[in-house]
């Protein structure tokens, strides 16, 4: 009882801070200095139509590299935590009732389409609201659908790690190429900037974001696969 | 508009923290943390909104020359994209640890785990 009271007191205090923040907040009517710089320079410098993508992949590319590394670490830790001690092959013997006809047929129809949508989202990341992280999440949702249809389906861990490490290595290599052929690490202008708004524009951004998409998709998939393999027999 | 979004975000943060502090089931605590995380993201995106402007994507409607006067702030959006991905990683880690804890004690009740309690 006393614990609930302390919790409510704490939340009340936090709520007071939030309401003070909310009441004292006046929305900007102009872009601030950083936002203005990105808005004015993205199109002519990098040729990317989606300014958020330009910030993530090029202006703050190093942060994205760190973000992908954090995801990789998470996938590795989840794999390490969940794989040790679990009886391999034990879960495979478990008999499950067949998933329904509708779910099976539906997933056979939808999985290729979802994969296609994921690839579309990350290839067009520099033109439309989308990109590597979103596309990767969509690809992982196809894997999730397969696992829902057949919980005992086993994906090849080797394939997932090969896709992940190769896309990560090429991502890094493109970043290093930027030091020699353009302005610096992860500069996208190692390829021609091209015409604003066309698919082959914005230098290396589509390539880098596609690789990020594959890498993120592989990492999310490996997390899902690791979780599904913990299923008790 | 901004006020509504921010208010929603703040309420979600408070709801999530309340759930995380009062629930005894570890899975419910993880769900509560996800709710609070969503609230933080909503508040951050709302800060970048400028009334009467559009998304930071250049096309026929937003020519590059007048972009600075037509688009909302792209920086919070890029930040929140990062925050969402990291939030997902944290949720995954919490779930993995919850699984290990369940394996150890056969229970997800937080009051059963008293080793580090003083």
GROMACS .gro file of N, CA, C and O in nm, chain B residues 12-115:
model
  416
  245UNK      N    1   0.139   0.892  -2.212
  245UNK     CA    2   0.191   0.757  -2.236
  245UNK      C    3   0.312   0.729  -2.147
  245UNK      O    4   0.327   0.619  -2.094
  246UNK      N    5   0.401   0.831  -2.130
  246UNK     CA    6   0.518   0.811  -2.045
  246UNK      C    7   0.472   0.779  -1.903
  246UNK      O    8   0.520   0.684  -1.840
  247UNK      N    9   0.376   0.859  -1.851
  247UNK     CA   10   0.330   0.838  -1.714
  247UNK      C   11   0.263   0.702  -1.700
  247UNK      O   12   0.288   0.628  -1.603
  248UNK      N   13   0.179   0.665  -1.800
  248UNK     CA   14   0.113   0.534  -1.795
  248UNK      C   15   0.215   0.422  -1.793
  248UNK      O   16   0.205   0.327  -1.714
  249UNK      N   17   0.316   0.434  -1.881
  249UNK     CA   18   0.417   0.330  -1.890
  249UNK      C   19   0.494   0.316  -1.759
  249UNK      O   20   0.515   0.205  -1.710
  250UNK      N   21   0.534   0.431  -1.701
  250UNK     CA   22   0.609   0.423  -1.575
  250UNK      C   23   0.523   0.366  -1.464
  250UNK      O   24   0.571   0.286  -1.382
  251UNK      N   25   0.393   0.406  -1.462
  251UNK     CA   26   0.304   0.350  -1.360
  251UNK      C   27   0.296   0.199  -1.373
  251UNK      O   28   0.310   0.126  -1.273
  252UNK      N   29   0.280   0.153  -1.498
  252UNK     CA   30   0.271   0.009  -1.519
  252UNK      C   31   0.399  -0.062  -1.479
  252UNK      O   32   0.396  -0.167  -1.415
  253UNK      N   33   0.513  -0.001  -1.515
  253UNK     CA   34   0.641  -0.066  -1.483
  253UNK      C   35   0.664  -0.072  -1.333
  253UNK      O   36   0.726  -0.164  -1.283
  254UNK      N   37   0.615   0.028  -1.259
  254UNK     CA   38   0.643   0.033  -1.115
  254UNK      C   39   0.544  -0.050  -1.034
  254UNK      O   40   0.576  -0.093  -0.924
  255UNK      N   41   0.422  -0.071  -1.083
  255UNK     CA   42   0.323  -0.140  -1.000
  255UNK      C   43   0.301  -0.286  -1.039
  255UNK      O   44   0.255  -0.362  -0.956
  256UNK      N   45   0.334  -0.326  -1.163
  256UNK     CA   46   0.309  -0.465  -1.202
  256UNK      C   47   0.414  -0.557  -1.142
  256UNK      O   48   0.529  -0.518  -1.122
  257UNK      N   49   0.375  -0.681  -1.115
  257UNK     CA   50   0.469  -0.779  -1.062
  257UNK      C   51   0.519  -0.875  -1.168
  257UNK      O   52   0.619  -0.941  -1.149
  258UNK      N   53   0.446  -0.882  -1.279
  258UNK     CA   54   0.486  -0.973  -1.387
  258UNK      C   55   0.590  -0.904  -1.475
  258UNK      O   56   0.569  -0.791  -1.520
  259UNK      N   57   0.702  -0.974  -1.501
  259UNK     CA   58   0.811  -0.912  -1.576
  259UNK      C   59   0.767  -0.877  -1.718
  259UNK      O   60   0.804  -0.772  -1.771
  260UNK      N   61   0.687  -0.964  -1.781
  260UNK     CA   62   0.643  -0.935  -1.918
  260UNK      C   63   0.559  -0.808  -1.922
  260UNK      O   64   0.573  -0.725  -2.012
  261UNK      N   65   0.473  -0.790  -1.821
  261UNK     CA   66   0.393  -0.667  -1.817
  261UNK      C   67   0.482  -0.546  -1.799
  261UNK      O   68   0.456  -0.438  -1.855
  262UNK      N   69   0.591  -0.560  -1.721
  262UNK     CA   70   0.683  -0.448  -1.704
  262UNK      C   71   0.749  -0.413  -1.837
  262UNK      O   72   0.766  -0.296  -1.870
  263UNK      N   73   0.783  -0.518  -1.916
  263UNK     CA   74   0.847  -0.491  -2.046
  263UNK      C   75   0.751  -0.417  -2.137
  263UNK      O   76   0.787  -0.320  -2.205
  264UNK      N   77   0.624  -0.462  -2.138
  264UNK     CA   78   0.523  -0.392  -2.220
  264UNK      C   79   0.511  -0.247  -2.175
  264UNK      O   80   0.504  -0.154  -2.257
  265UNK      N   81   0.512  -0.224  -2.042
  265UNK     CA   82   0.500  -0.088  -1.991
  265UNK      C   83   0.616  -0.002  -2.036
  265UNK      O   84   0.599   0.115  -2.072
  266UNK      N   85   0.738  -0.061  -2.033
  266UNK     CA   86   0.853   0.017  -2.079
  266UNK      C   87   0.839   0.053  -2.226
  266UNK      O   88   0.875   0.165  -2.267
  267UNK      N   89   0.785  -0.038  -2.308
  267UNK     CA   90   0.764  -0.006  -2.449
  267UNK      C   91   0.666   0.109  -2.465
  267UNK      O   92   0.686   0.196  -2.551
  268UNK      N   93   0.560   0.108  -2.382
  268UNK     CA   94   0.462   0.217  -2.390
  268UNK      C   95   0.529   0.350  -2.355
  268UNK      O   96   0.512   0.450  -2.426
  269UNK      N   97   0.610   0.352  -2.247
  269UNK     CA   98   0.679   0.476  -2.209
  269UNK      C   99   0.773   0.521  -2.319
  269UNK      O  100   0.783   0.640  -2.350
  270UNK      N  101   0.841   0.424  -2.381
  270UNK     CA  102   0.934   0.454  -2.491
  270UNK      C  103   0.861   0.520  -2.607
  270UNK      O  104   0.907   0.621  -2.663
  271UNK      N  105   0.743   0.467  -2.641
  271UNK     CA  106   0.662   0.528  -2.747
  271UNK      C  107   0.625   0.671  -2.712
  271UNK      O  108   0.628   0.760  -2.798
  272UNK      N  109   0.591   0.694  -2.583
  272UNK     CA  110   0.556   0.829  -2.541
  272UNK      C  111   0.671   0.926  -2.562
  272UNK      O  112   0.651   1.037  -2.614
  273UNK      N  113   0.792   0.884  -2.525
  273UNK     CA  114   0.909   0.971  -2.545
  273UNK      C  115   0.927   1.003  -2.692
  273UNK      O  116   0.951   1.120  -2.729
  274UNK      N  117   0.910   0.901  -2.779
  274UNK     CA  118   0.925   0.925  -2.922
  274UNK      C  119   0.822   1.024  -2.974
  274UNK      O  120   0.855   1.113  -3.054
  275UNK      N  121   0.697   1.012  -2.927
  275UNK     CA  122   0.593   1.104  -2.973
  275UNK      C  123   0.627   1.247  -2.932
  275UNK      O  124   0.616   1.341  -3.012
  276UNK      N  125   0.674   1.265  -2.807
  276UNK     CA  126   0.709   1.401  -2.763
  276UNK      C  127   0.821   1.457  -2.849
  276UNK      O  128   0.817   1.573  -2.892
  277UNK      N  129   0.923   1.374  -2.877
  277UNK     CA  130   1.037   1.422  -2.956
  277UNK      C  131   0.994   1.464  -3.096
  277UNK      O  132   1.037   1.568  -3.146
  278UNK      N  133   0.908   1.382  -3.160
  278UNK     CA  134   0.863   1.419  -3.294
  278UNK      C  135   0.781   1.547  -3.290
  278UNK      O  136   0.793   1.634  -3.376
  279UNK      N  137   0.698   1.559  -3.184
  279UNK     CA  138   0.611   1.678  -3.174
  279UNK      C  139   0.694   1.806  -3.162
  279UNK      O  140   0.652   1.911  -3.210
  280UNK      N  141   0.811   1.799  -3.098
  280UNK     CA  142   0.894   1.919  -3.084
  280UNK      C  143   0.934   1.974  -3.220
  280UNK      O  144   0.944   2.095  -3.240
  281UNK      N  145   0.954   1.883  -3.319
  281UNK     CA  146   1.002   1.929  -3.449
  281UNK      C  147   0.893   1.983  -3.539
  281UNK      O  148   0.922   2.033  -3.647
  282UNK      N  149   0.766   1.973  -3.496
  282UNK     CA  150   0.657   2.014  -3.583
  282UNK      C  151   0.642   2.166  -3.587
  282UNK      O  152   0.651   2.233  -3.485
  283UNK      N  153   0.625   2.218  -3.706
  283UNK     CA  154   0.600   2.362  -3.722
  283UNK      C  155   0.467   2.376  -3.793
  283UNK      O  156   0.442   2.309  -3.894
  284UNK      N  157   0.380   2.460  -3.740
  284UNK     CA  158   0.243   2.467  -3.790
  284UNK      C  159   0.240   2.506  -3.938
  284UNK      O  160   0.308   2.599  -3.982
  285UNK      N  161   0.158   2.431  -4.015
  285UNK     CA  162   0.135   2.466  -4.155
  285UNK      C  163   0.244   2.423  -4.250
  285UNK      O  164   0.244   2.463  -4.366
  286UNK      N  165   0.338   2.339  -4.201
  286UNK     CA  166   0.444   2.295  -4.293
  286UNK      C  167   0.430   2.147  -4.322
  286UNK      O  168   0.348   2.077  -4.262
  287UNK      N  169   0.513   2.097  -4.413
  287UNK     CA  170   0.498   1.960  -4.458
  287UNK      C  171   0.623   1.878  -4.428
  287UNK      O  172   0.720   1.928  -4.373
  288UNK      N  173   0.618   1.749  -4.465
  288UNK     CA  174   0.728   1.657  -4.433
  288UNK      C  175   0.856   1.698  -4.506
  288UNK      O  176   0.851   1.757  -4.614
  289UNK      N  177   0.973   1.668  -4.447
  289UNK     CA  178   1.100   1.711  -4.508
  289UNK      C  179   1.142   1.625  -4.627
  289UNK      O  180   1.248   1.565  -4.626
  290UNK      N  181   1.056   1.617  -4.728
  290UNK     CA  182   1.089   1.542  -4.849
  290UNK      C  183   1.068   1.635  -4.967
  290UNK      O  184   0.960   1.695  -4.982
  291UNK      N  185   1.171   1.649  -5.051
  291UNK     CA  186   1.162   1.743  -5.162
  291UNK      C  187   1.096   1.677  -5.281
  291UNK      O  188   1.134   1.568  -5.323
  292UNK      N  189   0.993   1.740  -5.336
  292UNK     CA  190   0.930   1.692  -5.460
  292UNK      C  191   0.867   1.811  -5.530
  292UNK      O  192   0.908   1.925  -5.506
  293UNK      N  193   0.766   1.786  -5.614
  293UNK     CA  194   0.706   1.899  -5.688
  293UNK      C  195   0.644   1.999  -5.592
  293UNK      O  196   0.646   2.120  -5.616
  294UNK      N  197   0.586   1.949  -5.483
  294UNK     CA  198   0.517   2.039  -5.390
  294UNK      C  199   0.615   2.121  -5.308
  294UNK      O  200   0.583   2.232  -5.265
  295UNK      N  201   0.734   2.066  -5.285
  295UNK     CA  202   0.834   2.136  -5.205
  295UNK      C  203   0.962   2.148  -5.287
  295UNK      O  204   1.051   2.065  -5.277
  296UNK      N  205   0.975   2.250  -5.373
  296UNK     CA  206   1.097   2.265  -5.450
  296UNK      C  207   1.216   2.297  -5.358
  296UNK      O  208   1.199   2.355  -5.250
  297UNK      N  209   1.335   2.254  -5.403
  297UNK     CA  210   1.454   2.267  -5.318
  297UNK      C  211   1.481   2.411  -5.281
  297UNK      O  212   1.532   2.440  -5.173
  298UNK      N  213   1.445   2.506  -5.370
  298UNK     CA  214   1.480   2.645  -5.345
  298UNK      C  215   1.408   2.701  -5.223
  298UNK      O  216   1.464   2.782  -5.148
  299UNK      N  217   1.280   2.661  -5.204
  299UNK     CA  218   1.207   2.717  -5.090
  299UNK      C  219   1.187   2.615  -4.979
  299UNK      O  220   1.095   2.627  -4.898
  300UNK      N  221   1.277   2.516  -4.974
  300UNK     CA  222   1.260   2.410  -4.876
  300UNK      C  223   1.261   2.465  -4.734
  300UNK      O  224   1.182   2.423  -4.649
  301UNK      N  225   1.351   2.562  -4.708
  301UNK     CA  226   1.368   2.610  -4.571
  301UNK      C  227   1.241   2.673  -4.517
  301UNK      O  228   1.220   2.678  -4.396
  302UNK      N  229   1.153   2.721  -4.608
  302UNK     CA  230   1.031   2.785  -4.560
  302UNK      C  231   0.911   2.691  -4.561
  302UNK      O  232   0.803   2.727  -4.518
  303UNK      N  233   0.930   2.568  -4.614
  303UNK     CA  234   0.816   2.480  -4.634
  303UNK      C  235   0.816   2.355  -4.548
  303UNK      O  236   0.712   2.289  -4.536
  304UNK      N  237   0.931   2.315  -4.496
  304UNK     CA  238   0.937   2.185  -4.429
  304UNK      C  239   0.950   2.200  -4.278
  304UNK      O  240   0.990   2.304  -4.228
  305UNK      N  241   0.912   2.092  -4.208
  305UNK     CA  242   0.932   2.090  -4.063
  305UNK      C  243   1.075   2.044  -4.035
  305UNK      O  244   1.148   2.005  -4.124
  306UNK      N  245   1.113   2.052  -3.906
  306UNK     CA  246   1.251   2.025  -3.868
  306UNK      C  247   1.285   1.877  -3.888
  306UNK      O  248   1.223   1.790  -3.828
  307UNK      N  249   1.382   1.844  -3.975
  307UNK     CA  250   1.413   1.702  -3.998
  307UNK      C  251   1.497   1.638  -3.888
  307UNK      O  252   1.503   1.516  -3.879
  308UNK      N  253   1.563   1.720  -3.804
  308UNK     CA  254   1.658   1.662  -3.708
  308UNK      C  255   1.588   1.574  -3.603
  308UNK      O  256   1.633   1.461  -3.579
  309UNK      N  257   1.476   1.619  -3.539
  309UNK     CA  258   1.411   1.529  -3.443
  309UNK      C  259   1.363   1.399  -3.507
  309UNK      O  260   1.366   1.294  -3.443
  310UNK      N  261   1.323   1.405  -3.634
  310UNK     CA  262   1.276   1.283  -3.700
  310UNK      C  263   1.389   1.183  -3.715
  310UNK      O  264   1.372   1.063  -3.689
  311UNK      N  265   1.507   1.233  -3.756
  311UNK     CA  266   1.622   1.143  -3.768
  311UNK      C  267   1.658   1.087  -3.631
  311UNK      O  268   1.689   0.968  -3.617
  312UNK      N  269   1.650   1.171  -3.528
  312UNK     CA  270   1.682   1.127  -3.392
  312UNK      C  271   1.586   1.018  -3.347
  312UNK      O  272   1.627   0.917  -3.290
  313UNK      N  273   1.456   1.039  -3.377
  313UNK     CA  274   1.356   0.942  -3.331
  313UNK      C  275   1.369   0.810  -3.406
  313UNK      O  276   1.348   0.704  -3.347
  314UNK      N  277   1.409   0.816  -3.534
  314UNK     CA  278   1.431   0.691  -3.607
  314UNK      C  279   1.537   0.608  -3.535
  314UNK      O  280   1.520   0.487  -3.514
  315UNK      N  281   1.645   0.675  -3.493
  315UNK     CA  282   1.747   0.606  -3.415
  315UNK      C  283   1.690   0.554  -3.284
  315UNK      O  284   1.714   0.439  -3.246
  316UNK      N  285   1.611   0.639  -3.217
  316UNK     CA  286   1.558   0.602  -3.085
  316UNK      C  287   1.466   0.480  -3.095
  316UNK      O  288   1.468   0.393  -3.007
  317UNK      N  289   1.387   0.473  -3.203
  317UNK     CA  290   1.296   0.359  -3.218
  317UNK      C  291   1.376   0.230  -3.231
  317UNK      O  292   1.346   0.129  -3.166
  318UNK      N  293   1.481   0.236  -3.315
  318UNK     CA  294   1.559   0.114  -3.338
  318UNK      C  295   1.629   0.070  -3.209
  318UNK      O  296   1.628  -0.048  -3.173
  319UNK      N  297   1.688   0.165  -3.136
  319UNK     CA  298   1.755   0.131  -3.012
  319UNK      C  299   1.651   0.080  -2.911
  319UNK      O  300   1.677  -0.015  -2.836
  320UNK      N  301   1.531   0.140  -2.910
  320UNK     CA  302   1.426   0.094  -2.820
  320UNK      C  303   1.389  -0.050  -2.848
  320UNK      O  304   1.369  -0.130  -2.755
  321UNK      N  305   1.385  -0.084  -2.979
  321UNK     CA  306   1.355  -0.223  -3.013
  321UNK      C  307   1.463  -0.316  -2.961
  321UNK      O  308   1.435  -0.423  -2.907
  322UNK      N  309   1.590  -0.272  -2.976
  322UNK     CA  310   1.699  -0.355  -2.925
  322UNK      C  311   1.687  -0.377  -2.776
  322UNK      O  312   1.706  -0.489  -2.727
  323UNK      N  313   1.652  -0.270  -2.703
  323UNK     CA  314   1.640  -0.281  -2.557
  323UNK      C  315   1.527  -0.377  -2.521
  323UNK      O  316   1.541  -0.463  -2.434
  324UNK      N  317   1.412  -0.364  -2.592
  324UNK     CA  318   1.300  -0.453  -2.564
  324UNK      C  319   1.340  -0.599  -2.587
  324UNK      O  320   1.307  -0.687  -2.507
  325UNK      N  321   1.414  -0.622  -2.698
  325UNK     CA  322   1.456  -0.759  -2.727
  325UNK      C  323   1.544  -0.813  -2.616
  325UNK      O  324   1.528  -0.927  -2.571
  326UNK      N  325   1.639  -0.729  -2.570
  326UNK     CA  326   1.728  -0.775  -2.463
  326UNK      C  327   1.649  -0.805  -2.337
  326UNK      O  328   1.673  -0.906  -2.270
  327UNK      N  329   1.552  -0.717  -2.304
  327UNK     CA  330   1.471  -0.741  -2.184
  327UNK      C  331   1.397  -0.873  -2.195
  327UNK      O  332   1.390  -0.951  -2.099
  328UNK      N  333   1.342  -0.901  -2.317
  328UNK     CA  334   1.269  -1.027  -2.335
  328UNK      C  335   1.362  -1.146  -2.319
  328UNK      O  336   1.326  -1.248  -2.257
  329UNK      N  337   1.485  -1.134  -2.373
  329UNK     CA  338   1.579  -1.245  -2.363
  329UNK      C  339   1.614  -1.271  -2.216
  329UNK      O  340   1.616  -1.386  -2.171
  330UNK      N  341   1.638  -1.163  -2.139
  330UNK     CA  342   1.669  -1.180  -1.998
  330UNK      C  343   1.549  -1.236  -1.923
  330UNK      O  344   1.564  -1.320  -1.834
  331UNK      N  345   1.428  -1.191  -1.961
  331UNK     CA  346   1.309  -1.245  -1.896
  331UNK      C  347   1.300  -1.395  -1.918
  331UNK      O  348   1.264  -1.471  -1.828
  332UNK      N  349   1.335  -1.438  -2.041
  332UNK     CA  350   1.331  -1.582  -2.069
  332UNK      C  351   1.429  -1.655  -1.979
  332UNK      O  352   1.397  -1.761  -1.922
  333UNK      N  353   1.552  -1.598  -1.966
  333UNK     CA  354   1.651  -1.664  -1.882
  333UNK      C  355   1.604  -1.670  -1.736
  333UNK      O  356   1.622  -1.771  -1.668
  334UNK      N  357   1.543  -1.562  -1.689
  334UNK     CA  358   1.494  -1.560  -1.551
  334UNK      C  359   1.386  -1.666  -1.532
  334UNK      O  360   1.382  -1.736  -1.430
  335UNK      N  361   1.299  -1.678  -1.634
  335UNK     CA  362   1.193  -1.779  -1.623
  335UNK      C  363   1.253  -1.919  -1.620
  335UNK      O  364   1.207  -2.005  -1.545
  336UNK      N  365   1.356  -1.938  -1.702
  336UNK     CA  366   1.422  -2.068  -1.705
  336UNK      C  367   1.480  -2.102  -1.566
  336UNK      O  368   1.479  -2.215  -1.522
  337UNK      N  369   1.530  -1.997  -1.498
  337UNK     CA  370   1.598  -2.019  -1.371
  337UNK      C  371   1.498  -2.050  -1.261
  337UNK      O  372   1.518  -2.143  -1.183
  338UNK      N  373   1.389  -1.971  -1.253
  338UNK     CA  374   1.299  -1.983  -1.138
  338UNK      C  375   1.164  -2.046  -1.172
  338UNK      O  376   1.087  -2.077  -1.083
  339UNK      N  377   1.136  -2.056  -1.301
  339UNK     CA  378   1.005  -2.109  -1.337
  339UNK      C  379   0.892  -2.013  -1.306
  339UNK      O  380   0.777  -2.054  -1.292
  340UNK      N  381   0.925  -1.885  -1.295
  340UNK     CA  382   0.821  -1.787  -1.262
  340UNK      C  383   0.863  -1.652  -1.317
  340UNK      O  384   0.982  -1.624  -1.332
  341UNK      N  385   0.763  -1.569  -1.351
  341UNK     CA  386   0.795  -1.434  -1.400
  341UNK      C  387   0.758  -1.328  -1.296
  341UNK      O  388   0.756  -1.210  -1.328
  342UNK      N  389   0.727  -1.372  -1.174
  342UNK     CA  390   0.688  -1.276  -1.071
  342UNK      C  391   0.813  -1.211  -1.013
  342UNK      O  392   0.903  -1.278  -0.963
  343UNK      N  393   0.818  -1.076  -1.018
  343UNK     CA  394   0.940  -1.007  -0.978
  343UNK      C  395   0.967  -1.024  -0.828
  343UNK      O  396   1.082  -1.022  -0.785
  344UNK      N  397   0.862  -1.048  -0.747
  344UNK     CA  398   0.886  -1.060  -0.604
  344UNK      C  399   0.952  -1.193  -0.567
  344UNK      O  400   1.000  -1.210  -0.456
  345UNK      N  401   0.956  -1.289  -0.664
  345UNK     CA  402   1.026  -1.415  -0.638
  345UNK      C  403   1.177  -1.399  -0.650
  345UNK      O  404   1.252  -1.483  -0.603
  346UNK      N  405   1.219  -1.291  -0.715
  346UNK     CA  406   1.363  -1.271  -0.734
  346UNK      C  407   1.415  -1.179  -0.624
  346UNK      O  408   1.410  -1.057  -0.636
  347UNK      N  409   1.459  -1.240  -0.515
  347UNK     CA  410   1.493  -1.158  -0.398
  347UNK      C  411   1.643  -1.156  -0.371
  347UNK      O  412   1.685  -1.108  -0.268
  348UNK      N  413   1.726  -1.208  -0.465
  348UNK     CA  414   1.868  -1.218  -0.436
  348UNK      C  415   1.933  -1.083  -0.416
  348UNK      O  416   2.021  -1.066  -0.332
   0.00000   0.00000   0.00000
